[in-house]
Coordinates of N, CA and C in Angstrom, one line a residue:
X465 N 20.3 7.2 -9.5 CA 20.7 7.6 -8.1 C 20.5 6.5 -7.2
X466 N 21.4 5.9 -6.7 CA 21.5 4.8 -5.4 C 20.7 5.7 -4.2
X467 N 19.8 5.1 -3.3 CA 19.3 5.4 -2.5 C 20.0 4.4 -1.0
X468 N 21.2 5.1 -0.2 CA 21.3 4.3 0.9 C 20.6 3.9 2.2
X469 N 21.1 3.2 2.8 CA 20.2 3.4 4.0 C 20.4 4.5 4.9
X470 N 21.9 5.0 4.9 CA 22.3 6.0 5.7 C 21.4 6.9 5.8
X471 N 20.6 7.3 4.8 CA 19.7 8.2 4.9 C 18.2 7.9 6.2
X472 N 18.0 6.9 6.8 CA 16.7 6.6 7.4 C 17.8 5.7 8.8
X473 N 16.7 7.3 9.7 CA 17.1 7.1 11.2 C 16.7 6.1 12.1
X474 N 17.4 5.3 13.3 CA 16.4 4.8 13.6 C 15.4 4.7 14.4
X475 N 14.3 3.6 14.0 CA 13.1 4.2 14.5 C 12.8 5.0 15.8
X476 N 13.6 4.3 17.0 CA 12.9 4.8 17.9 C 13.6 6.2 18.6
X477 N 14.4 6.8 17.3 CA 14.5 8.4 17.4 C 13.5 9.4 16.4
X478 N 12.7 8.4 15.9 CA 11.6 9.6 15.1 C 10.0 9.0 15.3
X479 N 10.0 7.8 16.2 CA 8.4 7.6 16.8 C 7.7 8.9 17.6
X480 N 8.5 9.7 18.4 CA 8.2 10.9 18.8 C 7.7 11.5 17.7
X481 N 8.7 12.1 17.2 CA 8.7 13.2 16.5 C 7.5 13.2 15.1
X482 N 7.5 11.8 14.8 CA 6.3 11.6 13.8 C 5.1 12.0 14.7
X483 N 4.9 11.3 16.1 CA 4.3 11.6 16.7 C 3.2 13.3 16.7
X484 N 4.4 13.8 17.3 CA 4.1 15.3 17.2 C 3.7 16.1 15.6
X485 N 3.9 15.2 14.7 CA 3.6 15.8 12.8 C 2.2 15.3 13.0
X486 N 1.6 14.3 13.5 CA 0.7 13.8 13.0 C -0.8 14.4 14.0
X487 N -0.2 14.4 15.6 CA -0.9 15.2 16.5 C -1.2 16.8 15.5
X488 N -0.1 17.4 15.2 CA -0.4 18.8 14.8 C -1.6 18.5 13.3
X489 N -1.1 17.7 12.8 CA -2.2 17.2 11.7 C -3.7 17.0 11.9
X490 N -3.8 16.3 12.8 CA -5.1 16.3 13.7 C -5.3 17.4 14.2
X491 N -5.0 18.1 15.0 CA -5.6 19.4 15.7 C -6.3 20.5 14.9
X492 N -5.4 20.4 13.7 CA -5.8 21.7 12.6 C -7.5 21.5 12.5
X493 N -8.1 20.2 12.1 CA -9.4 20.1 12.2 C -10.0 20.1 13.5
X494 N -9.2 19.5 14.7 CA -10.1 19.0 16.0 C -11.3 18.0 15.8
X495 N -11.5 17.5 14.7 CA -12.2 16.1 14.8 C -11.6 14.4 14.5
X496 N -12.1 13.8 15.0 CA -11.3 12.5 15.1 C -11.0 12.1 13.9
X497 N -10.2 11.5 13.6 CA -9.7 10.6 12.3 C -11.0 9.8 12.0
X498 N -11.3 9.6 10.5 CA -12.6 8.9 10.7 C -12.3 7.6 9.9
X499 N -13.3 6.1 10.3 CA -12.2 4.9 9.8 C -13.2 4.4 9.0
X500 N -12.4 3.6 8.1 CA -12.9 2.6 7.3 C -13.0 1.1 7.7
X501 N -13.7 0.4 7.2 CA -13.6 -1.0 7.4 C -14.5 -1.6 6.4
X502 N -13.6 -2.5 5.6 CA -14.8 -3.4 4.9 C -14.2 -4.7 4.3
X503 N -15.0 -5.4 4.5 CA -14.5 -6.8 3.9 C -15.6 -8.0 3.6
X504 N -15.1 -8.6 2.7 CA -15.7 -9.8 2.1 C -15.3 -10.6 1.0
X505 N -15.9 -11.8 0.8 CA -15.5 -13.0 0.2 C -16.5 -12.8 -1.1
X506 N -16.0 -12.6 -2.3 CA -17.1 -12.0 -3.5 C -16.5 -13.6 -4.4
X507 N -17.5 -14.4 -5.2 CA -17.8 -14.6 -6.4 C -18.2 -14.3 -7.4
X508 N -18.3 -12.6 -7.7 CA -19.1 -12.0 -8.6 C -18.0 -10.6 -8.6
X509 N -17.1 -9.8 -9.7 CA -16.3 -9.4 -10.0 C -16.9 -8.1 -9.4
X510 N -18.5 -7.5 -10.0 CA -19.2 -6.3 -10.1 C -19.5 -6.2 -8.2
X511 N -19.6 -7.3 -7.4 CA -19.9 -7.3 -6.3 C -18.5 -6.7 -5.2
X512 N -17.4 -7.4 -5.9 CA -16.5 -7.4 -5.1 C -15.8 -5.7 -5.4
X513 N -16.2 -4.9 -6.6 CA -15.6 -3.8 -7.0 C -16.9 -2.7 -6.1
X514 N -17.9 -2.8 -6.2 CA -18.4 -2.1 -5.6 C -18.4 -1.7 -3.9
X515 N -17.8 -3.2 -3.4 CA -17.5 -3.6 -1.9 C -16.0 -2.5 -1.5
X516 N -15.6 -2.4 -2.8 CA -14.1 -1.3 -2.6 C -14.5 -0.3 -2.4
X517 N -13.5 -0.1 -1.5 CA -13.7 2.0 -1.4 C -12.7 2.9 -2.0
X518 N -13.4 3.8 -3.1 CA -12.4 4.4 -3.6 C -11.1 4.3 -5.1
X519 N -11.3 2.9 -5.0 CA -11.1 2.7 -6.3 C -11.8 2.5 -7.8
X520 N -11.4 2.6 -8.9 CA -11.8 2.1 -10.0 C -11.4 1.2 -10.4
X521 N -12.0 0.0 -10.6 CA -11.6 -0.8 -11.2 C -12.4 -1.4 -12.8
X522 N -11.2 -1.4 -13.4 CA -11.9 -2.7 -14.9 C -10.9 -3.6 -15.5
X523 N -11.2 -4.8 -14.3 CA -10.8 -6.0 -14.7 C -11.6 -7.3 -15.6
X524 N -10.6 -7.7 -16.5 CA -11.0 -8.8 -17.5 C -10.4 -10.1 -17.0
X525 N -11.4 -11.1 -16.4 CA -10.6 -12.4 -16.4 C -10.7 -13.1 -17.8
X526 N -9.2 -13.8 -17.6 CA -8.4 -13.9 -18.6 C -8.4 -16.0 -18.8
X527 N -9.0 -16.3 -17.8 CA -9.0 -17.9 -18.1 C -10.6 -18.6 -17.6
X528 N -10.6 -19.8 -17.6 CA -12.2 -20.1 -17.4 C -12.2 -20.3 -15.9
X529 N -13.4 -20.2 -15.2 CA -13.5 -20.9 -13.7 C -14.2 -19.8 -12.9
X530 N -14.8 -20.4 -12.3 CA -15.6 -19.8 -11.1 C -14.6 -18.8 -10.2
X531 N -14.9 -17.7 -10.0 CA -14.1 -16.4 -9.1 C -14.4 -16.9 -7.9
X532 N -13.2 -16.5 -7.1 CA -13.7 -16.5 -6.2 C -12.1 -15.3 -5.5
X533 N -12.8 -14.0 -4.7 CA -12.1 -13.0 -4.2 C -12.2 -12.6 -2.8
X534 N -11.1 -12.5 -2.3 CA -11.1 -12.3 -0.9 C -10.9 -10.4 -1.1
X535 N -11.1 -9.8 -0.3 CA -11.0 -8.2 0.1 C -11.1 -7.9 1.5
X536 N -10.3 -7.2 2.0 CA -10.3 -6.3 3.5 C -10.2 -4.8 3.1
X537 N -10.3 -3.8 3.3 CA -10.0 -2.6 3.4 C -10.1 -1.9 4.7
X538 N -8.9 -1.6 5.8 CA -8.8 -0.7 6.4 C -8.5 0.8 6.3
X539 N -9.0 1.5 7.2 CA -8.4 2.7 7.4 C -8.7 3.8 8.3
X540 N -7.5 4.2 8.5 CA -7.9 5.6 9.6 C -7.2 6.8 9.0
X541 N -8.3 7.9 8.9 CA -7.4 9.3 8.8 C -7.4 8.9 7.1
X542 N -5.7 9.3 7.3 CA -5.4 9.6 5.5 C -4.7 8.6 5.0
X543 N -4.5 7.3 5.5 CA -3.9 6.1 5.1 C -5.2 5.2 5.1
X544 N -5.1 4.5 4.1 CA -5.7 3.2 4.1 C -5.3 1.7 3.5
X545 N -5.7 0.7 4.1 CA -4.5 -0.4 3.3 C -5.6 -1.4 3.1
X546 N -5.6 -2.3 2.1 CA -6.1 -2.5 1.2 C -5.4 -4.3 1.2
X547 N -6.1 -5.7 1.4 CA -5.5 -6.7 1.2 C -6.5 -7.4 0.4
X548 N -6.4 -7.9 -1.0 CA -6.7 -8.4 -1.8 C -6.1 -9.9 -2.7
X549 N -7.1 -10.7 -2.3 CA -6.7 -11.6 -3.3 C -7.6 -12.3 -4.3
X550 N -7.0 -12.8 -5.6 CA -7.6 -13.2 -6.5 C -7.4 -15.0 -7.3
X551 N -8.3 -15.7 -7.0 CA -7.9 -17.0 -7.7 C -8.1 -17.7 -9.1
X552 N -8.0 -16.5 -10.2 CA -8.3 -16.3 -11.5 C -7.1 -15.5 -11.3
X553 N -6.8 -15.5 -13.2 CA -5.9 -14.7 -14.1 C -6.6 -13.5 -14.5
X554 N -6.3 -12.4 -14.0 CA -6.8 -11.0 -14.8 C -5.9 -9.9 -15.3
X555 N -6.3 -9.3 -16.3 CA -5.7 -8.4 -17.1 C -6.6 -7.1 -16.0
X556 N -5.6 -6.8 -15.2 CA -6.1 -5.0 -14.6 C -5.8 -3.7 -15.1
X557 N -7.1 -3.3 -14.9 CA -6.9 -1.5 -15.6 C -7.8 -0.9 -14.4
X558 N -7.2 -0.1 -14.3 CA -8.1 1.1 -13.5 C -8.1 2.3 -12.6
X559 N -8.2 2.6 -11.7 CA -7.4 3.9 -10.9 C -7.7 3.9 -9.1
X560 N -6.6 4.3 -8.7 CA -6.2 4.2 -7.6 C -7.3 5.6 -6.6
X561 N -7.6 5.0 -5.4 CA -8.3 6.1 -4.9 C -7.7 7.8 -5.2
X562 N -8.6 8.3 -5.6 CA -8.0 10.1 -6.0 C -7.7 10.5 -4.9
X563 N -6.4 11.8 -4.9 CA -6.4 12.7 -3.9 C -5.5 11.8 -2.9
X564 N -4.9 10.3 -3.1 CA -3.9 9.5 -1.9 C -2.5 9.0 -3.2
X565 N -1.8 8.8 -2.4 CA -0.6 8.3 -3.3 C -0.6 6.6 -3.0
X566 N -0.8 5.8 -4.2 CA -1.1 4.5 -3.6 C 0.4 3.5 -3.7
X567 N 0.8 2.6 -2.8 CA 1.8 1.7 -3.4 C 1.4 0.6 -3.3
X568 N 2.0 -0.4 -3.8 CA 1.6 -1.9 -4.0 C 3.0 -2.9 -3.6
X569 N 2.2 -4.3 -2.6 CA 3.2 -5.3 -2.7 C 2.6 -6.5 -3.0
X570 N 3.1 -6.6 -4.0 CA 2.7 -8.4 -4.5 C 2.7 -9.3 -3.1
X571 N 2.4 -10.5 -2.6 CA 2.3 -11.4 -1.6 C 3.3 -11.9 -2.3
X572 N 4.1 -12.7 -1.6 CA 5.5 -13.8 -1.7 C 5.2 -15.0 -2.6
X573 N 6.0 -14.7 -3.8 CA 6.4 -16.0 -5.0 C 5.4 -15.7 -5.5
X574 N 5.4 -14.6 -6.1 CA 4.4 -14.0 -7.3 C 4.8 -12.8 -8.2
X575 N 5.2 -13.3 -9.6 CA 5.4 -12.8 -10.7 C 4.4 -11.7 -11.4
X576 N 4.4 -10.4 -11.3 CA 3.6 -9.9 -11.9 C 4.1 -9.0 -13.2
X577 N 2.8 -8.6 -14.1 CA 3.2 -7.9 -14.7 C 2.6 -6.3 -14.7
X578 N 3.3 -5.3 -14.9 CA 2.7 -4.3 -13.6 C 2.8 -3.0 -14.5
X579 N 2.6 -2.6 -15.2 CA 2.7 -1.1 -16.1 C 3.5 -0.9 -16.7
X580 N 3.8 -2.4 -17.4 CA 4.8 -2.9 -18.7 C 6.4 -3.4 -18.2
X581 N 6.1 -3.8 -16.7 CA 7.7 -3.9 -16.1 C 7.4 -5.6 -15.7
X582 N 7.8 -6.2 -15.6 CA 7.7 -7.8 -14.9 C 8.0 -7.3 -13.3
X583 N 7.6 -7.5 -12.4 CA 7.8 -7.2 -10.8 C 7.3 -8.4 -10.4
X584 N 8.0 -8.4 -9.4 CA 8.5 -9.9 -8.2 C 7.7 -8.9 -6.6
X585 N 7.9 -10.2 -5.8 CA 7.4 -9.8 -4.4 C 8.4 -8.8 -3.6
X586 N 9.3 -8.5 -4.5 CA 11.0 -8.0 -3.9 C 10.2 -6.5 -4.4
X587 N 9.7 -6.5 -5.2 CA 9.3 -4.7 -5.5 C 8.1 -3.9 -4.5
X588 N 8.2 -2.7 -4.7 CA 7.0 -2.0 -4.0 C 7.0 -1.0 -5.2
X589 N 5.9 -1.2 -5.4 CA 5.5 0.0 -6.8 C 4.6 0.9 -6.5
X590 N 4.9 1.8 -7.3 CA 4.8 3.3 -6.5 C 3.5 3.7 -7.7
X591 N 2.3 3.9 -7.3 CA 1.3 4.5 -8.4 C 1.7 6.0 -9.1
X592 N 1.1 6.5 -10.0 CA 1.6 7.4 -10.4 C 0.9 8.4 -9.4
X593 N 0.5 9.8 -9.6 CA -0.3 10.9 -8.9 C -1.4 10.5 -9.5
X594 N -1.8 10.3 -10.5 CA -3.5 10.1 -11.2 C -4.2 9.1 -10.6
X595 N -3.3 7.6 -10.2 CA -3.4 7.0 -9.9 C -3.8 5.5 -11.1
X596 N -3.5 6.1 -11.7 CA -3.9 4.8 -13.3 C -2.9 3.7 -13.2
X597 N -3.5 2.5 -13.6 CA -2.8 1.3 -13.3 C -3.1 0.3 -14.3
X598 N -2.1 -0.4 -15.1 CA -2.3 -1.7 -15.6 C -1.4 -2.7 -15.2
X599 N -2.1 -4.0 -14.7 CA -1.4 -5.1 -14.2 C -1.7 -6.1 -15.1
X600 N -1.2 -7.4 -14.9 CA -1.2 -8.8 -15.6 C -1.2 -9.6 -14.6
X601 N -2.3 -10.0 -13.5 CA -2.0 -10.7 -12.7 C -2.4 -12.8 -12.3
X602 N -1.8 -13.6 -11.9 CA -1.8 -14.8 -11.9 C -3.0 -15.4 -11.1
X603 N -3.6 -16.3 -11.4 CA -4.2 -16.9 -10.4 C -3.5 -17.3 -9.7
X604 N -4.4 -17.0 -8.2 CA -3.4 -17.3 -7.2 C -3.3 -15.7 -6.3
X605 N -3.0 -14.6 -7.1 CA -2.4 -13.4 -7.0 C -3.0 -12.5 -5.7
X606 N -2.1 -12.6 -4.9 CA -2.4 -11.6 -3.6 C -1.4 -10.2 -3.9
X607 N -2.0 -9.2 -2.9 CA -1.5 -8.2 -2.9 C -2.0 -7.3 -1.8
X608 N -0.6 -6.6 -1.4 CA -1.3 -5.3 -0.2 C -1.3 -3.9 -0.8
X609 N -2.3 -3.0 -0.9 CA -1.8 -1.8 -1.3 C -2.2 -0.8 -0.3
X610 N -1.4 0.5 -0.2 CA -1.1 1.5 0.9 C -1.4 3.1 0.4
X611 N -2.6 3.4 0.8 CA -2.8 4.5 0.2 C -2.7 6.0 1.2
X612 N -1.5 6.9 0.8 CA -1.8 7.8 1.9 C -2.0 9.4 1.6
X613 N -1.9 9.6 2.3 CA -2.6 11.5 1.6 C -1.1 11.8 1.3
X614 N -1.1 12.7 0.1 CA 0.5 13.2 -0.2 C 1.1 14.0 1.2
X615 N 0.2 15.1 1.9 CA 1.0 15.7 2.7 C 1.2 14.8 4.0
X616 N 1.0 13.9 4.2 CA 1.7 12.9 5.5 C 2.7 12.4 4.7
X617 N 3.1 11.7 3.6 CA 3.9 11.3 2.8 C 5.5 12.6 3.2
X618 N 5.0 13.5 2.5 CA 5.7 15.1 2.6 C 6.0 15.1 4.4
X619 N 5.7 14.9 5.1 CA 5.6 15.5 6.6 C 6.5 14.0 7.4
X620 N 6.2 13.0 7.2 CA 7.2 11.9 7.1 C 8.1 11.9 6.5
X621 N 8.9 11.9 5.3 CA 9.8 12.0 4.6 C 10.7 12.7 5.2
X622 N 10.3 14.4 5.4 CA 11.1 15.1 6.3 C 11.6 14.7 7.3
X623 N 10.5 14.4 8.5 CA 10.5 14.1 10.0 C 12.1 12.9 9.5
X624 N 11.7 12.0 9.0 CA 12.5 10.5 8.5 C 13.9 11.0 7.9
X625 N 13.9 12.2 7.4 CA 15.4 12.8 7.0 C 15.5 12.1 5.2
X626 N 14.4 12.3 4.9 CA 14.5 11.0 3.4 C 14.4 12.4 2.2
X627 N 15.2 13.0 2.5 CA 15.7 14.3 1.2 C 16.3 13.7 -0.3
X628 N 16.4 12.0 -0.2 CA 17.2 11.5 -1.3 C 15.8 10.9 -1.9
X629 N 14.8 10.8 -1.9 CA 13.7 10.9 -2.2 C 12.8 11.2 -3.3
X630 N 13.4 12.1 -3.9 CA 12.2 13.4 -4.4 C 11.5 12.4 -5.5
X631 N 12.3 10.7 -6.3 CA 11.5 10.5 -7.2 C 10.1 9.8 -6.1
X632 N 10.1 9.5 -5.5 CA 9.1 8.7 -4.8 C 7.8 9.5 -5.0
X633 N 7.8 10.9 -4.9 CA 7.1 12.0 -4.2 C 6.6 12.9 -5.9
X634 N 7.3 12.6 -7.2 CA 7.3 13.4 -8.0 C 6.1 13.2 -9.0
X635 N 5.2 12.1 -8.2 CA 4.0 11.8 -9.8 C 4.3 11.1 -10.6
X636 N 5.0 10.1 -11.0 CA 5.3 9.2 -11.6 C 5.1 7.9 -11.0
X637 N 4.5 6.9 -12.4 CA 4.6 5.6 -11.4 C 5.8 4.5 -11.5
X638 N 6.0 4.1 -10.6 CA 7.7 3.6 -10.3 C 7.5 2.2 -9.8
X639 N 8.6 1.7 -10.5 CA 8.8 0.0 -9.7 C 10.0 0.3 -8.9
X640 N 10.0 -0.3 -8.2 CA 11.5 0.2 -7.4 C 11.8 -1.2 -6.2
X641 N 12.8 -1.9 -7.0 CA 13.4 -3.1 -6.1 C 14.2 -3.0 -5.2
X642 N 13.4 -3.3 -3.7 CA 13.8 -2.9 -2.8 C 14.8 -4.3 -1.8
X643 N 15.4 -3.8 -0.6 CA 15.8 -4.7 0.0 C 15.0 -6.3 0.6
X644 N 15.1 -7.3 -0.1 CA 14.1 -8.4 0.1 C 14.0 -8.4 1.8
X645 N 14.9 -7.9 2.8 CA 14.6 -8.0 4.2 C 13.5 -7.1 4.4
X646 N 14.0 -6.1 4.2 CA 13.0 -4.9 4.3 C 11.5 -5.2 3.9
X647 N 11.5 -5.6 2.8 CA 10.4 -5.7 2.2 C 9.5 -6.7 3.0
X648 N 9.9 -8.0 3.1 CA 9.5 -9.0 4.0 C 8.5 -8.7 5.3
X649 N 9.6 -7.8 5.8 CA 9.2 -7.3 7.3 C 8.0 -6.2 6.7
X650 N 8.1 -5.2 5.6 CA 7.0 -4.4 5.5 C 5.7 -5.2 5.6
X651 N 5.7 -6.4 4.4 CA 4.8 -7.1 4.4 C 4.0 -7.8 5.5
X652 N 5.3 -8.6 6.4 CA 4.4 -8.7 7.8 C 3.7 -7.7 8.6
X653 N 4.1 -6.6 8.7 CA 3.5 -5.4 9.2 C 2.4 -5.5 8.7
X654 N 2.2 -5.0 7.5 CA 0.5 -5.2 7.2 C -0.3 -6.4 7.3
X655 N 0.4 -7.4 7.0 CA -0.4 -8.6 7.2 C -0.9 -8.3 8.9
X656 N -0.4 -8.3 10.0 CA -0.7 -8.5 11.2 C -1.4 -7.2 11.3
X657 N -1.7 -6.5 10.7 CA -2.8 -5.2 10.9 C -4.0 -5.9 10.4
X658 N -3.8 -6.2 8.5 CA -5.2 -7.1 8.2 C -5.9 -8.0 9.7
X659 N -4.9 -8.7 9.5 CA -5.0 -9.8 10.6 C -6.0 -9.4 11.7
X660 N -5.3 -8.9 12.7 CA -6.4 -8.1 13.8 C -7.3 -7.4 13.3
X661 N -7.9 -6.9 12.5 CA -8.8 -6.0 12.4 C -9.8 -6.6 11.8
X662 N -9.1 -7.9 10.8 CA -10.4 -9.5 10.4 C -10.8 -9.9 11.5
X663 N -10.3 -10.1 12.4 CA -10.6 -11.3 13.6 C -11.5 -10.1 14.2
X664 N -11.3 -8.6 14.4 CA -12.0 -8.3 14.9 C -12.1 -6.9 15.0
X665 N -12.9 -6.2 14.5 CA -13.0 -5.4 13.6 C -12.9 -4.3 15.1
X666 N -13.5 -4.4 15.6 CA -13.2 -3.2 16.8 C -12.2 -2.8 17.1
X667 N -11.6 -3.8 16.9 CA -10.1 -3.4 17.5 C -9.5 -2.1 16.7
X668 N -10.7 -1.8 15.8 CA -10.1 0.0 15.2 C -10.0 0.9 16.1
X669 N -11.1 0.2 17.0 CA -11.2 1.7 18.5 C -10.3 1.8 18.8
X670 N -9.1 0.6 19.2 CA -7.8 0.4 20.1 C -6.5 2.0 19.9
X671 N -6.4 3.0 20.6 CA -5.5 3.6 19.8 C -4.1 3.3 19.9
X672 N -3.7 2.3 20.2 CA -2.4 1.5 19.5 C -2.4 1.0 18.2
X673 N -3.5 0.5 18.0 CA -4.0 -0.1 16.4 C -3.8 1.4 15.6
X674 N -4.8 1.9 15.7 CA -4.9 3.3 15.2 C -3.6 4.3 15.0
X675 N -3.0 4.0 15.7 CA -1.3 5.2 15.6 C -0.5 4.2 15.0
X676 N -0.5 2.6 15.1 CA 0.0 1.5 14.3 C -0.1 2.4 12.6
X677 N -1.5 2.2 12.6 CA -1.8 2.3 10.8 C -1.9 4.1 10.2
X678 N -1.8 4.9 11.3 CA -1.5 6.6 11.0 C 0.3 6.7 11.0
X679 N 0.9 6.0 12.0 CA 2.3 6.3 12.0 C 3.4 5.6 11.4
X680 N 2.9 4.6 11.7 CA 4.1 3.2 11.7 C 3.9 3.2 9.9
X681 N 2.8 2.7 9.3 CA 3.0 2.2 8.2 C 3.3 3.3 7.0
X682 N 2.8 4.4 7.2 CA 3.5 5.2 6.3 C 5.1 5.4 6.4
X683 N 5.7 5.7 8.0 CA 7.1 5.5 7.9 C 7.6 4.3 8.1
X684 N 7.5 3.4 7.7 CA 8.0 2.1 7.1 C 7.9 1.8 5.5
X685 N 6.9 2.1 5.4 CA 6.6 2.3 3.5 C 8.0 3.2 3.2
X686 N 8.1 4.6 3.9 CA 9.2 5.6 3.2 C 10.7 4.2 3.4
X687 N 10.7 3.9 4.6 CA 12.0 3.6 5.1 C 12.6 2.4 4.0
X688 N 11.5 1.4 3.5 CA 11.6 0.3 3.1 C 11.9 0.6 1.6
X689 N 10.9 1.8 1.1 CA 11.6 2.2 -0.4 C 13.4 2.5 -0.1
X690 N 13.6 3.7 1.2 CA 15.2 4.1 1.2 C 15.8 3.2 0.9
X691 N 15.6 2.4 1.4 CA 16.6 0.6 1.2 C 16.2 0.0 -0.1
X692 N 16.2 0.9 -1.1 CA 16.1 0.1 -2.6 C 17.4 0.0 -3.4
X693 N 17.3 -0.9 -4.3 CA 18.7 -1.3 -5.0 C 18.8 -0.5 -6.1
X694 N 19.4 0.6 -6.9 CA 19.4 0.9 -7.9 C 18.5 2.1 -8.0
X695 N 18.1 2.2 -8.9 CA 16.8 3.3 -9.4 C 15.7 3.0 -9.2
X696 N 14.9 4.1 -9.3 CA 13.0 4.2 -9.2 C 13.2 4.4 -10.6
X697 N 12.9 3.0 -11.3 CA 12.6 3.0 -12.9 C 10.7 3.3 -12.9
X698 N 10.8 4.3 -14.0 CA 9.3 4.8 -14.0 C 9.0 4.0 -15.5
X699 N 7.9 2.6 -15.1 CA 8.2 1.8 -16.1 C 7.0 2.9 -17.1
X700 N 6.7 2.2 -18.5 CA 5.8 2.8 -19.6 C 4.4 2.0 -19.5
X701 N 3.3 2.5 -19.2 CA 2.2 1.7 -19.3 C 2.0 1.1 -20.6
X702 N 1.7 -0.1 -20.3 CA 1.2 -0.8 -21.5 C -0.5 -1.7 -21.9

């Protein structure tokens, strides 16, 4: 199934309207979105996995040399985003925070190998629902990943009009090569959230930041899959 763009409105006829899905989301509790923040510079693999939130990880580096790992983790509510990089070769296995739907974007001019598929920085890969994951990744190897609760996913999609959809949303994990513009621009989006929130971590209070990373980046994630070339191939773990 070709996924066009026809299908995704533009934005600034559904910033409202996401608006009012995400206000009703919040009210049901009446308590604030509650945030994450954490980050650091690890030389020690056990150091830098424990420093994560919510993930499992069990990685094997794969060549000789001193580690050295960079990590941020934001989040508010039921998204969190996730920028990681690595300057070693590792073989990854492990699982994606439970209970969120996670996706992944390689950083620019990086070859990976991703749940038996070769993916480029052109892809956004879609975790399965369990969240299980094996990668093959390069020294050098950055990445952003986007984790959000299924029913914001569900409540966007709608709001977004993205009914051509249903594999994104079905539990499978997917590579899916998307528009290299699109993708680009996703990427800077998170990058300049990382960004502000390194330099200065308060700026979570800001609620422009905050409706930034509850609104914006989940409907951008949907928008930027709509704009994929071909099929959501659901590669075979290997």
């Amino acid at each position: 199934m070709i996924l066009e763009r026809q299908y995704v409105l533009p934005w600034s006829e559904t910033h409202q309207e996401l608006a009012r899905v995400y206000r009703s989301m919040s009210e049901r509790g009446r308590e604030p979105a509650p945030m994450l923040f954490s980050q650091g510079q690890f030389r020690d693999f056990e150091h830098f996995s424990e420093a994560t939130r919510g993930w499992d990880f069990d990685f094997r580096q794969l060549d000789r040399g001193p580690l050295e790992a960079d990590l941020l983790q934001v989040g508010v509510g039921p998204v969190v985003v996730m920028q990681a990089r690595f300057n070693r070769r590792f073989d990854q296995r492990g699982g994606a925070p439970p209970g969120l739907r996670t996706f992944a974007l390689a950083e620019e001019r990086v070859d990976v190998e991703w749940c038996g598929h070769s993916v480029s920085d052109a892809n956004v890969n879609t975790f399965s629902r369990g969240g299980e994951f094996h990668a093959v990744s390069p020294p050098g190897f950055g990445v952003h990943t986007v984790s959000i609760a299924e029913e914001v996913l569900d409540g966007v999609a709608q709001t977004l009009g993205l009914a051509a959809l249903p594999q994104l949303l079905d539990g499978a994990a997917r590579a899916a090569r998307c528009d290299a513009e699109a993708v680009d621009e996703y990427r800077a989006s998170l990058r300049r959230v990382c960004a502000a929130v390194s330099q200065r971590p308060s700026s979570l209070r800001s609620a422009g930041l905050r409706e930034e990373i509850q609104f914006e980046i989940p409907a951008r994630l949907l928008q930027t899959l709509a704009a994929s070339r071909g099929r959501l191939d659901p590669p075979g773990f290997g």
